[in-house]
Every structure is written in structure tokens, then in C-alpha cells.
PDB file of C-alpha atoms in Angstrom:
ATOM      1  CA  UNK A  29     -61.870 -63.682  17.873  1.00 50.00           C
ATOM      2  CA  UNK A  30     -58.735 -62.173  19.896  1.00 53.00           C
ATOM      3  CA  UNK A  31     -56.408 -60.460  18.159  1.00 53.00           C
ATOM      4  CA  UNK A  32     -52.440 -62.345  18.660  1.00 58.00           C
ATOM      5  CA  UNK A  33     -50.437 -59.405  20.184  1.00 65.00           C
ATOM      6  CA  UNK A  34     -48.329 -58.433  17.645  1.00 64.00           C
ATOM      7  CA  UNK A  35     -51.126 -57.216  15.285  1.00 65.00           C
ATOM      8  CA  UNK A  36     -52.977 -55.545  18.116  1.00 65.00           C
ATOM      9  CA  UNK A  37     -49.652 -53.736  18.962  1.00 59.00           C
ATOM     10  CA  UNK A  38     -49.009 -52.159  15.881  1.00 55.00           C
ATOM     11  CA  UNK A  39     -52.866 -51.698  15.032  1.00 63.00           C
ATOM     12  CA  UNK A  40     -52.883 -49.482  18.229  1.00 63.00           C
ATOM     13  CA  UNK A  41     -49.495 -47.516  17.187  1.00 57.00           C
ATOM     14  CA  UNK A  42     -50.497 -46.720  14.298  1.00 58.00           C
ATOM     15  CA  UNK A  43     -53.897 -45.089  15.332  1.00 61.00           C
ATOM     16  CA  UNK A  44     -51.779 -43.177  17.996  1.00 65.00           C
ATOM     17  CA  UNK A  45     -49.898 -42.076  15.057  1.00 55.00           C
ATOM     18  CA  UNK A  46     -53.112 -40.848  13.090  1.00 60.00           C
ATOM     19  CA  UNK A  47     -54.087 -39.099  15.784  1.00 58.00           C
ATOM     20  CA  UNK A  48     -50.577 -36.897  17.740  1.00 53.00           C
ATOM     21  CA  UNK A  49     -49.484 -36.522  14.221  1.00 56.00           C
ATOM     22  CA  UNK A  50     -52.078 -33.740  12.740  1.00 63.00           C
ATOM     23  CA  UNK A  51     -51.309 -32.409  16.360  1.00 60.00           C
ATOM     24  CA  UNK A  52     -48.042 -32.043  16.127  1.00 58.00           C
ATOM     25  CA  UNK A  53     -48.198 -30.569  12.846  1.00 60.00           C
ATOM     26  CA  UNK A  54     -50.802 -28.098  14.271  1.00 62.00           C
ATOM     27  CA  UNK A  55     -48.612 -26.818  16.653  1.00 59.00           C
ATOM     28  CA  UNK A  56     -45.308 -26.358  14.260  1.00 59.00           C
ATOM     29  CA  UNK A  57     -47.467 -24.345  12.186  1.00 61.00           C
ATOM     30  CA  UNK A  58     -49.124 -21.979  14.914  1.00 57.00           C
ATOM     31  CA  UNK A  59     -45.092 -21.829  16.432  1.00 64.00           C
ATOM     32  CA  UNK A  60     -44.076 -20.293  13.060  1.00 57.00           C
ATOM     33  CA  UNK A  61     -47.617 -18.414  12.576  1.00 59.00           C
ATOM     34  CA  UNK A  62     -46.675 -16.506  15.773  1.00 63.00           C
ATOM     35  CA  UNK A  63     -42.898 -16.462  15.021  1.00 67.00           C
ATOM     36  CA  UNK A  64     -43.431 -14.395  11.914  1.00 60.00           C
ATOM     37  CA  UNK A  65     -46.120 -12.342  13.605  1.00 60.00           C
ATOM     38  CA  UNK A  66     -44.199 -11.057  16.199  1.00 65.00           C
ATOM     39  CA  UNK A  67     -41.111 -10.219  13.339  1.00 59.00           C
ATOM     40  CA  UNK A  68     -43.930  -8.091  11.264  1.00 56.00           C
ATOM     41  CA  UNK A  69     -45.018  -6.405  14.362  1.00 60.00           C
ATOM     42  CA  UNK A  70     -41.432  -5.893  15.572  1.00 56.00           C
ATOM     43  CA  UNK A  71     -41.218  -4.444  12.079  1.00 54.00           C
ATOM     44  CA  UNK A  72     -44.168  -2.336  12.025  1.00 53.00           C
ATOM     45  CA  UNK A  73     -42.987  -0.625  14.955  1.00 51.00           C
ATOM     46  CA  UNK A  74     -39.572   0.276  13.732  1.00 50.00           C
ATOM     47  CA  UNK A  75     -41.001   1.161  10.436  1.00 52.00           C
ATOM     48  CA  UNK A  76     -41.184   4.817  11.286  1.00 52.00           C
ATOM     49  CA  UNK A  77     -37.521   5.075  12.499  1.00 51.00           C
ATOM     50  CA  UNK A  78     -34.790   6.223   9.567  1.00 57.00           C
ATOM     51  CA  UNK A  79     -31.912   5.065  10.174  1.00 60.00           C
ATOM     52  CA  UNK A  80     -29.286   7.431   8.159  1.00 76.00           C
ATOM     53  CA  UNK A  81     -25.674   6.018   6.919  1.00 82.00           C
ATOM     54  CA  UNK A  82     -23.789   7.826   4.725  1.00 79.00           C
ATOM     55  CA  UNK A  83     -24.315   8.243   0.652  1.00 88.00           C
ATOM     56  CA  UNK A  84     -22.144   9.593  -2.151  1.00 88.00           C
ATOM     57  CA  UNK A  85     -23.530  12.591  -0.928  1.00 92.00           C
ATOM     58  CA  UNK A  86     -21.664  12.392   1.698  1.00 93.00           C
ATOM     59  CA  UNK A  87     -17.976  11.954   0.254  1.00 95.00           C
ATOM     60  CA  UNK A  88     -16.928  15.477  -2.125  1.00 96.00           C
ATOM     61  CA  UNK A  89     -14.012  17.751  -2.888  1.00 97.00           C
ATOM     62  CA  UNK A  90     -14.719  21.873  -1.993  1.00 97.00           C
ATOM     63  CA  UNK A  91     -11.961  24.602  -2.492  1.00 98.00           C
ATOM     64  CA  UNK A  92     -12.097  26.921   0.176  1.00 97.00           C
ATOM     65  CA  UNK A  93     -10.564  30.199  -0.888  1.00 97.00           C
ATOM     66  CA  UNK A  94      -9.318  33.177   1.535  1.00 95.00           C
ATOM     67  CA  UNK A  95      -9.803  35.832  -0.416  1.00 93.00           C
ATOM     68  CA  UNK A  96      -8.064  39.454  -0.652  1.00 88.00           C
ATOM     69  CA  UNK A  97      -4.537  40.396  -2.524  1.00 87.00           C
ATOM     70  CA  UNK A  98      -2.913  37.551  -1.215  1.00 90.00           C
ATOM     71  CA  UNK A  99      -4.865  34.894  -1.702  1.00 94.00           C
ATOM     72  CA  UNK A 100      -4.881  31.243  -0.424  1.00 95.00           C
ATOM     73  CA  UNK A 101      -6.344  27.973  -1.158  1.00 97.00           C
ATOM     74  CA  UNK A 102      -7.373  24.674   0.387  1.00 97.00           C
ATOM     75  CA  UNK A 103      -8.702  22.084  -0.626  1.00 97.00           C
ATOM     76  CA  UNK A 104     -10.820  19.951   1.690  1.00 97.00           C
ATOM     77  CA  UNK A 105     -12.344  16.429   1.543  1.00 97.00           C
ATOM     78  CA  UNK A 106     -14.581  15.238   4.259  1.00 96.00           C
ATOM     79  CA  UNK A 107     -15.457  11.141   3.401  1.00 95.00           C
ATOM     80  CA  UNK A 108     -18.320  10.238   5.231  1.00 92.00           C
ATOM     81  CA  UNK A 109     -18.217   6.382   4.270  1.00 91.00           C
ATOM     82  CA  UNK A 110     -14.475   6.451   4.181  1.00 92.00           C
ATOM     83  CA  UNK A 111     -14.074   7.926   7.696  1.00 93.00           C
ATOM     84  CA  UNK A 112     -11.552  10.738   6.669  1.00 95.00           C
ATOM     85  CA  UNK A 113     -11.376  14.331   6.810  1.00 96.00           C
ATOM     86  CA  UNK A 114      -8.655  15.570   4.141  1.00 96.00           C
ATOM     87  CA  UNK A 115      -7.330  18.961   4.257  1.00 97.00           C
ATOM     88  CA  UNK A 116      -4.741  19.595   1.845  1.00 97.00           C
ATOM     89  CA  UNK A 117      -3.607  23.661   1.067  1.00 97.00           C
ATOM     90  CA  UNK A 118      -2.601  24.440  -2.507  1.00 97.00           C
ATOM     91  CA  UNK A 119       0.167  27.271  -3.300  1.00 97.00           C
ATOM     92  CA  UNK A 120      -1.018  30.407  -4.663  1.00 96.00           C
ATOM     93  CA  UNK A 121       1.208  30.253  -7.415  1.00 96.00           C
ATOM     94  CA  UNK A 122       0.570  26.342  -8.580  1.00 97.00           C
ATOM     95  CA  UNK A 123       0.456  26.189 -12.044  1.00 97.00           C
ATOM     96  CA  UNK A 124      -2.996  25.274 -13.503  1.00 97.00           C
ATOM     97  CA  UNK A 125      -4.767  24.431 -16.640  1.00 95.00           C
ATOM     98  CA  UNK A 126      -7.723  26.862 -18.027  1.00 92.00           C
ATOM     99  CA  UNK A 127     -10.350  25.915 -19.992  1.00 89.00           C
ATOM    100  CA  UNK A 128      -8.861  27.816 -23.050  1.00 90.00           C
ATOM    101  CA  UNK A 129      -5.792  25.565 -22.879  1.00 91.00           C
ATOM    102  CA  UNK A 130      -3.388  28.273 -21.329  1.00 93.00           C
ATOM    103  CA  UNK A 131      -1.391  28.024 -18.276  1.00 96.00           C
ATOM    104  CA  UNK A 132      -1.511  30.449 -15.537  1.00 97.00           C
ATOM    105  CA  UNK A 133      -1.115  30.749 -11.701  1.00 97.00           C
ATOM    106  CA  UNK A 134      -3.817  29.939  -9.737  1.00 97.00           C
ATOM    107  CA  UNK A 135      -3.808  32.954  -8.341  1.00 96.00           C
ATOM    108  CA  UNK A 136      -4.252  34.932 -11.438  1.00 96.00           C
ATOM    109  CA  UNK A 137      -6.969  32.661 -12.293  1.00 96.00           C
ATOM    110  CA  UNK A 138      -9.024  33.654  -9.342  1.00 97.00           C
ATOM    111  CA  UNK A 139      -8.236  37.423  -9.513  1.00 95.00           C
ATOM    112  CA  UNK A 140      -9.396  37.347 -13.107  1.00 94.00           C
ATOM    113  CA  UNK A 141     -12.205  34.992 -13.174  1.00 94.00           C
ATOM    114  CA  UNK A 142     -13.386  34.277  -9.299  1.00 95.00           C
ATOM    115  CA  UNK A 143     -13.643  31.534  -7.495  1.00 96.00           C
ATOM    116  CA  UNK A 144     -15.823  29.221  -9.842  1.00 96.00           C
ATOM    117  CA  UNK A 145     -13.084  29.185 -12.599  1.00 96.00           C
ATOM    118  CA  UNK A 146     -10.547  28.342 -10.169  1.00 97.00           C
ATOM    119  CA  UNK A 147     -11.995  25.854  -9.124  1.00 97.00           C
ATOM    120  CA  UNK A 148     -12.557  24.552 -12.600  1.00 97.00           C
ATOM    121  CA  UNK A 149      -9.061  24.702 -13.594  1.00 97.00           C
ATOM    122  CA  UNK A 150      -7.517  23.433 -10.464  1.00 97.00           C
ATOM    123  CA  UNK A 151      -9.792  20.527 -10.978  1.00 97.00           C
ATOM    124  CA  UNK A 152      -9.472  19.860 -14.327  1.00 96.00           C
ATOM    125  CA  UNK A 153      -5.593  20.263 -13.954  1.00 97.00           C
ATOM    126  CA  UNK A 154      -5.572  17.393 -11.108  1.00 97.00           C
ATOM    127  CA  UNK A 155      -8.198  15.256 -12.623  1.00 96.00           C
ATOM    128  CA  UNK A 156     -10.407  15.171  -9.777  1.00 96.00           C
ATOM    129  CA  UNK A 157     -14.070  16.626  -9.189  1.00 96.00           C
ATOM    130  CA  UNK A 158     -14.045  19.811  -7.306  1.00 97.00           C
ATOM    131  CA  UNK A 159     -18.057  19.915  -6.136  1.00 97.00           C
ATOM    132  CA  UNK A 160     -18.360  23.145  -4.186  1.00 97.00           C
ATOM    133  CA  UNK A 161     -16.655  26.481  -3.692  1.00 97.00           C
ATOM    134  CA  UNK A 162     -16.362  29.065  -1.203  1.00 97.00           C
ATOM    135  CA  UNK A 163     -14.678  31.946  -1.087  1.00 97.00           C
ATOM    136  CA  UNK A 164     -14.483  34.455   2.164  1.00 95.00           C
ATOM    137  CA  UNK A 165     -12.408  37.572   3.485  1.00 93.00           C
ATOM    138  CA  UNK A 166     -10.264  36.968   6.751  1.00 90.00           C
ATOM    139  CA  UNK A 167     -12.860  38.150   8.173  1.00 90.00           C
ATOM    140  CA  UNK A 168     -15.425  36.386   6.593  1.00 92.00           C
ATOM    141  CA  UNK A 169     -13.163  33.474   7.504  1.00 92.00           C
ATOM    142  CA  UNK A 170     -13.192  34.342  11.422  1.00 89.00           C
ATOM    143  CA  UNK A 171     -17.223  34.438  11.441  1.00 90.00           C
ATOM    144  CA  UNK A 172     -17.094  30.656   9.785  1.00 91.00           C
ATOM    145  CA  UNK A 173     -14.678  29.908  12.363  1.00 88.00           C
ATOM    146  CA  UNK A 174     -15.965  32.001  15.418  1.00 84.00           C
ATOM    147  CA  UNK A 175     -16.741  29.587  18.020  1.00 86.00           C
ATOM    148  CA  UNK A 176     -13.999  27.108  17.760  1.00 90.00           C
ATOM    149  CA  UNK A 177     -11.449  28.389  20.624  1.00 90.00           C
ATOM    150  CA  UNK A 178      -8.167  28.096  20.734  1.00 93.00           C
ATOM    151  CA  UNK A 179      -6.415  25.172  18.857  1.00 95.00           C
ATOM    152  CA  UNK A 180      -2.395  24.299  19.874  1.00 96.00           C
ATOM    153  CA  UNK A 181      -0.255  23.682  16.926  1.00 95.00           C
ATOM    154  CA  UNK A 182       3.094  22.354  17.140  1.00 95.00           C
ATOM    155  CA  UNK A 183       5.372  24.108  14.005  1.00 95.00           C
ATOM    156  CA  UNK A 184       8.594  22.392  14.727  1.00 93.00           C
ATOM    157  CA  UNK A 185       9.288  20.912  11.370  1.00 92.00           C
ATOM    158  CA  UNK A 186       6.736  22.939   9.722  1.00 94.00           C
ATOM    159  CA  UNK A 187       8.737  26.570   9.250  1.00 93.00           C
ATOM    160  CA  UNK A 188      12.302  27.226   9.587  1.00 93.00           C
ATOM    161  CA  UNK A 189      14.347  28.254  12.952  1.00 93.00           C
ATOM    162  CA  UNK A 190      14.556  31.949  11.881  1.00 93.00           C
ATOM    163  CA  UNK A 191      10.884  31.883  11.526  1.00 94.00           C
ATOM    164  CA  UNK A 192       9.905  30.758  14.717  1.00 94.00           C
ATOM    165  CA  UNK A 193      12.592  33.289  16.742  1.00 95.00           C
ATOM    166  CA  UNK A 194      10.696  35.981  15.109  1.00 93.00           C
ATOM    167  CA  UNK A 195       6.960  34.697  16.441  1.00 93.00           C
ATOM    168  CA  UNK A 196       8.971  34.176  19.833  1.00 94.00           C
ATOM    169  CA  UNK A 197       8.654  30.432  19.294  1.00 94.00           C
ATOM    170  CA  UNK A 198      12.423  29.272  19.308  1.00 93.00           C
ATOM    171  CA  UNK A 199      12.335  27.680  22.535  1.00 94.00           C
ATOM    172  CA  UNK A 200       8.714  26.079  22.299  1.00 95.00           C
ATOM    173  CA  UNK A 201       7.367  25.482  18.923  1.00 95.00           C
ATOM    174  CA  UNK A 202       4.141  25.193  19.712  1.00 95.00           C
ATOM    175  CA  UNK A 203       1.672  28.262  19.459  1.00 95.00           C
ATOM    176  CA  UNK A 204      -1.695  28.205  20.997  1.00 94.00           C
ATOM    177  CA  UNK A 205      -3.908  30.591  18.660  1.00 92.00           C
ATOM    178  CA  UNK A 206      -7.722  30.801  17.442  1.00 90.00           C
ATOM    179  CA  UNK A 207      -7.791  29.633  13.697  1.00 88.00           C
ATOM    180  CA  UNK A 208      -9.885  33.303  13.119  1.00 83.00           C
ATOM    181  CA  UNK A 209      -5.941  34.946  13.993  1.00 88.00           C
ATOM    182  CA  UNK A 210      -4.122  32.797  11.593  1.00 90.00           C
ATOM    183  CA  UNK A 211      -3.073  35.105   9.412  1.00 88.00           C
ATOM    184  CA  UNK A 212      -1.902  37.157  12.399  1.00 91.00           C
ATOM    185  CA  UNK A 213       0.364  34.289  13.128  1.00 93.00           C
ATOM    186  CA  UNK A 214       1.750  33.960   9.558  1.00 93.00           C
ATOM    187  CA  UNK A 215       2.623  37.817   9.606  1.00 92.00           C
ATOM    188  CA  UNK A 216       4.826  37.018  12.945  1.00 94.00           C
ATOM    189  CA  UNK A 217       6.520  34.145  11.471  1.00 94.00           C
ATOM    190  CA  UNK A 218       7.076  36.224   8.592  1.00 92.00           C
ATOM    191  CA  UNK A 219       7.475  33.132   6.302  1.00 88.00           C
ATOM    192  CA  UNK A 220       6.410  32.548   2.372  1.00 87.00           C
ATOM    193  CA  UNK A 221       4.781  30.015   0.323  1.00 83.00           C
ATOM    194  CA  UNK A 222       4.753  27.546   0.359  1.00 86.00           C
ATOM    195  CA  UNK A 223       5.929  27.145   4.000  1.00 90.00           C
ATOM    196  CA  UNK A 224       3.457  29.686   4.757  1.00 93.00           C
ATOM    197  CA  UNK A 225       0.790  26.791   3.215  1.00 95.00           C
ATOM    198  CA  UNK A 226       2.682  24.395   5.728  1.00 95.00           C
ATOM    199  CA  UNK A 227       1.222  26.926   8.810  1.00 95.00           C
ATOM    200  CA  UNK A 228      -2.081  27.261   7.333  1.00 95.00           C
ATOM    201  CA  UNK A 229      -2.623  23.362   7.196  1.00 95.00           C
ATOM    202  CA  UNK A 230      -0.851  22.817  10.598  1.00 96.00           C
ATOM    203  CA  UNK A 231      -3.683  24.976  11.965  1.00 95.00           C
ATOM    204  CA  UNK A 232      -6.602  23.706  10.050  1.00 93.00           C
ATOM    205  CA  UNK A 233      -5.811  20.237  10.929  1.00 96.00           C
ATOM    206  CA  UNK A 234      -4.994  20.795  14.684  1.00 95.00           C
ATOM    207  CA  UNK A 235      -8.695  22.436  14.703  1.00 94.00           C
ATOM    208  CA  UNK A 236     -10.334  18.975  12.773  1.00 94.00           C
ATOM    209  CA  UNK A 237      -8.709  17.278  15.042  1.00 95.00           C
ATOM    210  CA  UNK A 238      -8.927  19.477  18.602  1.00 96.00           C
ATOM    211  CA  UNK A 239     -12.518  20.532  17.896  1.00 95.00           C
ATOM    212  CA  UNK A 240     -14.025  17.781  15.506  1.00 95.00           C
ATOM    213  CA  UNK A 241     -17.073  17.742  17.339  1.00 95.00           C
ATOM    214  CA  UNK A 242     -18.026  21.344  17.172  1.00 95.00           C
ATOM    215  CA  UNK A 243     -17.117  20.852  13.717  1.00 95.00           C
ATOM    216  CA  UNK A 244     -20.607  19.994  12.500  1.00 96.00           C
ATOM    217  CA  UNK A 245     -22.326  22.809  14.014  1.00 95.00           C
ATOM    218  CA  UNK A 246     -19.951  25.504  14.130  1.00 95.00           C
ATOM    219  CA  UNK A 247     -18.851  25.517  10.301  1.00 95.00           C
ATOM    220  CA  UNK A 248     -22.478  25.234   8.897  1.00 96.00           C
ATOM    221  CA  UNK A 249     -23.615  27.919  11.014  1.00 95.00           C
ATOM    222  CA  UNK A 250     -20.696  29.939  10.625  1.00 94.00           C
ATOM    223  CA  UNK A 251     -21.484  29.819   7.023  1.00 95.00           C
ATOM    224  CA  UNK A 252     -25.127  31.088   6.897  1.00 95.00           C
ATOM    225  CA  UNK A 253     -23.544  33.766   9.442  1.00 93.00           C
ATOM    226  CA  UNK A 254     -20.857  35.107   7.458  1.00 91.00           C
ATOM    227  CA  UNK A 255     -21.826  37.686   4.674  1.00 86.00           C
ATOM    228  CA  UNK A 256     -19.780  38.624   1.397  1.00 88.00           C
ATOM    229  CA  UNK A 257     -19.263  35.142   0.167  1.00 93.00           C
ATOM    230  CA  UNK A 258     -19.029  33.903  -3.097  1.00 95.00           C
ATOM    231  CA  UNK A 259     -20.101  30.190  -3.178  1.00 96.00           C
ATOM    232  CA  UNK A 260     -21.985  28.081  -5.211  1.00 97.00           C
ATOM    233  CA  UNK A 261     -23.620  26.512  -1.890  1.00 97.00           C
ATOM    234  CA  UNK A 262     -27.053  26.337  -1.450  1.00 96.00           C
ATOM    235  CA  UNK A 263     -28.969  26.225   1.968  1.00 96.00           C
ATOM    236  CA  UNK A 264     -29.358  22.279   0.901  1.00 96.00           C
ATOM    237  CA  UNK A 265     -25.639  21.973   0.350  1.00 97.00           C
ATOM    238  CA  UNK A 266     -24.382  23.582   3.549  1.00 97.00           C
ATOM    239  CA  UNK A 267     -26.958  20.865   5.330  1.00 96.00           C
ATOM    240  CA  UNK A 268     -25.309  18.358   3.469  1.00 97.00           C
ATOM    241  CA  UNK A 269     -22.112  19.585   4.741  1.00 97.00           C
ATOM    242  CA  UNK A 270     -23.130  19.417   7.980  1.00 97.00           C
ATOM    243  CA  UNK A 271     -24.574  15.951   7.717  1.00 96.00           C
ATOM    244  CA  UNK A 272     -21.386  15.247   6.233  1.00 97.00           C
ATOM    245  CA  UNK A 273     -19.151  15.791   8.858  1.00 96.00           C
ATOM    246  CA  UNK A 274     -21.639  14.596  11.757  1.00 96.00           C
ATOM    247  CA  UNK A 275     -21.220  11.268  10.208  1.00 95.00           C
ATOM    248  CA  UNK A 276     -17.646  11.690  10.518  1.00 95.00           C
ATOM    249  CA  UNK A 277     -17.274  12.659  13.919  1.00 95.00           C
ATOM    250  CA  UNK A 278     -19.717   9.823  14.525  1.00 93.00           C
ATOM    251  CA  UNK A 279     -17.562   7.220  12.976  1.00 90.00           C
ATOM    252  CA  UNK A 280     -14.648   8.661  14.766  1.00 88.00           C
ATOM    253  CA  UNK A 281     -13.110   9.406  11.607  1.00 89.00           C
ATOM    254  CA  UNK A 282      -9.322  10.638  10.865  1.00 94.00           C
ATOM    255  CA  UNK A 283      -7.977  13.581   9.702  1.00 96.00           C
ATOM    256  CA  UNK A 284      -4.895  14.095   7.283  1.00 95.00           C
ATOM    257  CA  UNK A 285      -3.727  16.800   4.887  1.00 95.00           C
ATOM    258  CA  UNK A 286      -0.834  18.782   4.505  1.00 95.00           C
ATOM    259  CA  UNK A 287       0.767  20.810   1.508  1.00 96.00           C
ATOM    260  CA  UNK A 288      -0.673  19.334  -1.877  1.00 97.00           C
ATOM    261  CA  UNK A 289       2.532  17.569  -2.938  1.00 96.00           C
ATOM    262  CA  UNK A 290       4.305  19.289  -5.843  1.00 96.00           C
ATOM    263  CA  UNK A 291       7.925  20.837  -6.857  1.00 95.00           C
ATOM    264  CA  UNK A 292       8.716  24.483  -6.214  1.00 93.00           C
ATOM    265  CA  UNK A 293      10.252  26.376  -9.288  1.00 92.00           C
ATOM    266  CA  UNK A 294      12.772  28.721  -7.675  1.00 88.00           C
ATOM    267  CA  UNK A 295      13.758  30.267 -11.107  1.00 90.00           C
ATOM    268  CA  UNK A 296      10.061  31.166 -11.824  1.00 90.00           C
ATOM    269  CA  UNK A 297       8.466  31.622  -8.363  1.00 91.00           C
ATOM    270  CA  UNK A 298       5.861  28.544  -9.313  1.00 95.00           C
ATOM    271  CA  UNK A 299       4.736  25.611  -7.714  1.00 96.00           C
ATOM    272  CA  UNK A 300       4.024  22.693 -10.465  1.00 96.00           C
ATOM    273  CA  UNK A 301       2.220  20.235 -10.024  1.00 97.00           C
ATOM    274  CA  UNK A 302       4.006  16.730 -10.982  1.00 96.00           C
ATOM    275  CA  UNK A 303       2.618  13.180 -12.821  1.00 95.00           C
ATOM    276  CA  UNK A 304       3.331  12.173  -9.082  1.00 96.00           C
ATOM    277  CA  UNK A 305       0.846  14.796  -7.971  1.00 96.00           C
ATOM    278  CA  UNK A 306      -1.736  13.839  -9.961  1.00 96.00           C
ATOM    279  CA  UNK A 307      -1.904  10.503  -8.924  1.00 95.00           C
ATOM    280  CA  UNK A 308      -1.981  11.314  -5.229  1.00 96.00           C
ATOM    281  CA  UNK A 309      -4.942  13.747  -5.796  1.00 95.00           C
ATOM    282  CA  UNK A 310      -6.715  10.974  -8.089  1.00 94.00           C
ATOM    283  CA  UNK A 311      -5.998   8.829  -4.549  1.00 92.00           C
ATOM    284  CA  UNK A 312      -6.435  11.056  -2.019  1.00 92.00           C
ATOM    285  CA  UNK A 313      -8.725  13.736  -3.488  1.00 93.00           C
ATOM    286  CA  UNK A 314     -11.352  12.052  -5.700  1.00 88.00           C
ATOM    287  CA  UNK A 315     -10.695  10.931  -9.423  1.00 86.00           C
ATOM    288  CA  UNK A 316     -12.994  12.631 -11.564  1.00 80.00           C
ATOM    289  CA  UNK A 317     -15.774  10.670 -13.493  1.00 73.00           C
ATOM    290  CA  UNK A 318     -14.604   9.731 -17.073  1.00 51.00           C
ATOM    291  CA  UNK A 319     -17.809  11.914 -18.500  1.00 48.00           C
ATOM    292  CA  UNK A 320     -16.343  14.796 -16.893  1.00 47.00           C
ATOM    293  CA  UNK A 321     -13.322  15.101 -19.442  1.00 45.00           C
ATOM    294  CA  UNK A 322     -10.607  16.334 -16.097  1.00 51.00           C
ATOM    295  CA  UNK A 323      -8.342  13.743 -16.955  1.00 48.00           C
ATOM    296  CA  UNK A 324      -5.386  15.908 -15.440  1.00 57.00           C
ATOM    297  CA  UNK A 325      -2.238  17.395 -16.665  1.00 57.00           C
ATOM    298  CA  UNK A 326       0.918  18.419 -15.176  1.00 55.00           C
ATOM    299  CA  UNK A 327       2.698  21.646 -16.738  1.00 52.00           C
ATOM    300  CA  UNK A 328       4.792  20.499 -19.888  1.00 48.00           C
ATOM    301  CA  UNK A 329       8.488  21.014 -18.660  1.00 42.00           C
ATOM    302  CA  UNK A 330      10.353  23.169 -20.775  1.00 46.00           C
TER     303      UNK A 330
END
């Protein structure tokens, strides 16, 4: 008995279907099989490569403090994730906050209690988190900084006219200088603080800024190098330093500092620190963590 044509038609689709179908099916799953095997091996291969980004490791506060009977402070920020390298001097004779609740300069603090408490009281009198310390001799200093060259630093703006006539600079304001013969530079001007904190920053930043990519190597080695320093750095830290700014000068990252913002008390020869300052260091310098107590406190006015 023939089939009419219609039945046969679909009869004959339909076993087509039973058959291209599993097929089909087959060869989605063996597309994806071999998609996701060629992701794990792709994987597997890569799975011994680190790739490094930066960490909270990599963003801190450290004082760095020039030591002998005058002397100076700065405080300095690299931000790895933020892409900034802060460096901000600080007066000798800012007011700060002890422990004990008394007020003093910070330079008395550090001639009567080192480096460590200075830090301490500078950064509980900001409210920020002062991590590491590190205090050198000029010399000391030039060993850290040995290696850099010669940085150009523009003062106009930064020290007064008489101040520049005396370094020869009244027609060009711009000296060209190592950052090891700073202080060399500061004894020509002849200036005091805390324009003589203005020159000190002006250098510092023209060398993050001329040199930033000897940064990473010369500092950290300089460090190791130099002897007579009081620090509480470890070998681990100063890598971390290092690391630190590496990721910096990877990112391309900026550089900005001056003078830690603050009012100069002619009648006592002291620099105070205002409720304006503190929020610019809580901004610019690291809040501290609320279990560390540095909430910050300017000087009472009296």
C-alpha cells in the first residue's frame, strides 16, 4: 500500500531529524569541551606568573629626620594605588602634642626623646599614622642620596629677593645643585624657617620629579649604605619601600608637597599647626585608624 505524499514527507523529516539532531548536539558539546580546555591550559600556563599590583602595603606616612643641632623634618607619602608621591617638610619649631599631654616644639621632642617619639607626637598631633622613621646626619643624608645627580630648582617665589642676591641667584632663580649639598645651598641663601623648609621641599620635589626613576633603586640602596641611622626599618621594610615607589614610577605617578600648611607665631618663634591643618594632613597625609586613638589636636590658642 503506497504511502499519499504528505505522510511520507513528514515520516522522512522527522527521521532526518532523529538522526542530525544527536549530531548536532555532539558537536556543540565537543565545541565547548575544547573551548574550556584550551582556557584551563591557557591557565595552567600562566599559573606560575605573579602578577604584582599594589596593597595597603604600598600606601604609608615616614618622617624623615636630618639630624644634628639644627634639625629638620619631612614628612613623605609615597601612594602606590593612589599614584602620588607626597613630600611635605614640617618646621622645626611646630608645636606638637606628647604623649604626657604637654606641648613642646618638635624639635625639643626629638633632641630629648629621638626620632621614635617624634614621630609619635607629630602623628598623634595631626591625626594621621606615621608608619616608619628615619633619622640620618647630612652626611648620612648624602650617602641615601649619592647617585641622584644634579636636580634644577627654580626658587623664585620660594625665598625672598635678598636671599637669592646673596646665593648669586638675583638674576636667575634657578640653582642647579645635588640634593647631598642642600644644606650648602641653604647656608648661601642664608634664609630661616620656615622659608628655609620652602628650599628644602623645592629640592626634594625637583629630585621626585627629575630623577623618579632612579628613585627606586637609589634610595633603598642608599639606605642599607648609609651607617649611623636611627630607624625603625627593617631589611623587609626598606624592600617594601622600594616596591613602593617602583609601582609609582610605573604608574607614572605625581608628585606634590610643599611646607605642611600652618600659621607662624612671630611673638613666640612657633609654627602651629591649625584645625585647617589637620584636615589637610587627614586628606593629604593619611587619617589615622580610629583604634589608634591620634584623633589630632591643634595647640589651644591662648
Amino acid at each position: 500500500m503506497r504511502m499519499n505524499t504528505p505522510r511520507a514527507f513528514w515520516l522522512a523529516f522527522f527521521l532526518t531529524l532523529a538522526v542530525v539532531v544527536p549530531l548536532l548536539g555532539s558537536f556543540a558539546l565537543w565545541s565547548v569541551w575544547q573551548q574550556a580546555d584550551q582556557a584551563l591550559r591557557a591557565a595552567q600556563s600562566t599559573s606560575g606568573l605573579r602578577i604584582q599590583v599594589p596593597t595597603g602595603e604600598n600606601t604609608f606616612t615616614m618622617l624623615a629626620v636630618v639630624a644634628g643641632e639644627e634639625p629638620a623634618f619631612v614628612l613623605v607619602r609615597p601612594d602606590a594605588a593612589g599614584g602620588e608621591l607626597a613630600v611635605w617638610t614640617v618646621p622645626a619649631d611646630s608645636v606638637v602634642r606628647t604623649a604626657s599631654g604637654s606641648y613642646t616644639t618638635l624639635r625639643d621632642c626629638y633632641t630629648d626623646a629621638g626620632p621614635g617619639r617624634a614621630a609619635e607626637a607629630l602623628a598623634g598631633t595631626l591625626g594621621i599614622e606615621v608608619r616608619y622613621y628615619l633619622a640620618a646626619t647630612r652626611q648620612g643624608w648624602g650617602t641615601i642620596g649619592d647617585g641622584l645627580g644634579q636636580v634644577r630648582v627654580n626658587l623664585d617665589g620660594v625665598v625672598a629677593a635678598d636671599s637669592l642676591a646673596r646665593a648669586g641667584l638675583a638674576d636667575d632663580p634657578v640653582a642647579q645643585l645635588a640634593p647631598a649639598k642642600l644644606d650648602e645651598l641653604l647656608e648661601k641663601l642664608g634664609c630661616e624657617s620656615p622659608e628655609s623648609d620652602g628650599v628644602r621641599a623645592a629640592v626634594w620635589l625637583a629630585a621626585a620629579r627629575q630623577k623618579a626613576e632612579q628613585l627606586p633603586t637609589v634610595l633603598p640602596d642608599g639606605i642599607r649604605a648609609a651607617g649611623g641611622l636611627l630607624t625603625n626599618m627593617t631589611a623587609l621594610d626598606i624592600n617594601t619601600l622600594a616596591q613602593t615607589l617602583e609601582f609609582w614610577v610605573n604608574g607614572q605617578g605625581e608628585v606634590d608637597g610643599g611646607v605642611l600648611p600652618g600659621e607662624w607665631n612671630a611673638r613666640d618663634g612657633r609654627y602651629e599647626f591649625t584645625d585647617e591643618t589637620l584636615t589637610f594632613a587627614a586628606e593629604r597625609l593619611g587619617a589615622a585608624d580610629a583604634g589608634t586613638g591620634e584623633s589630632g589636636e591643634s595647640r589651644p590658642r591662648e
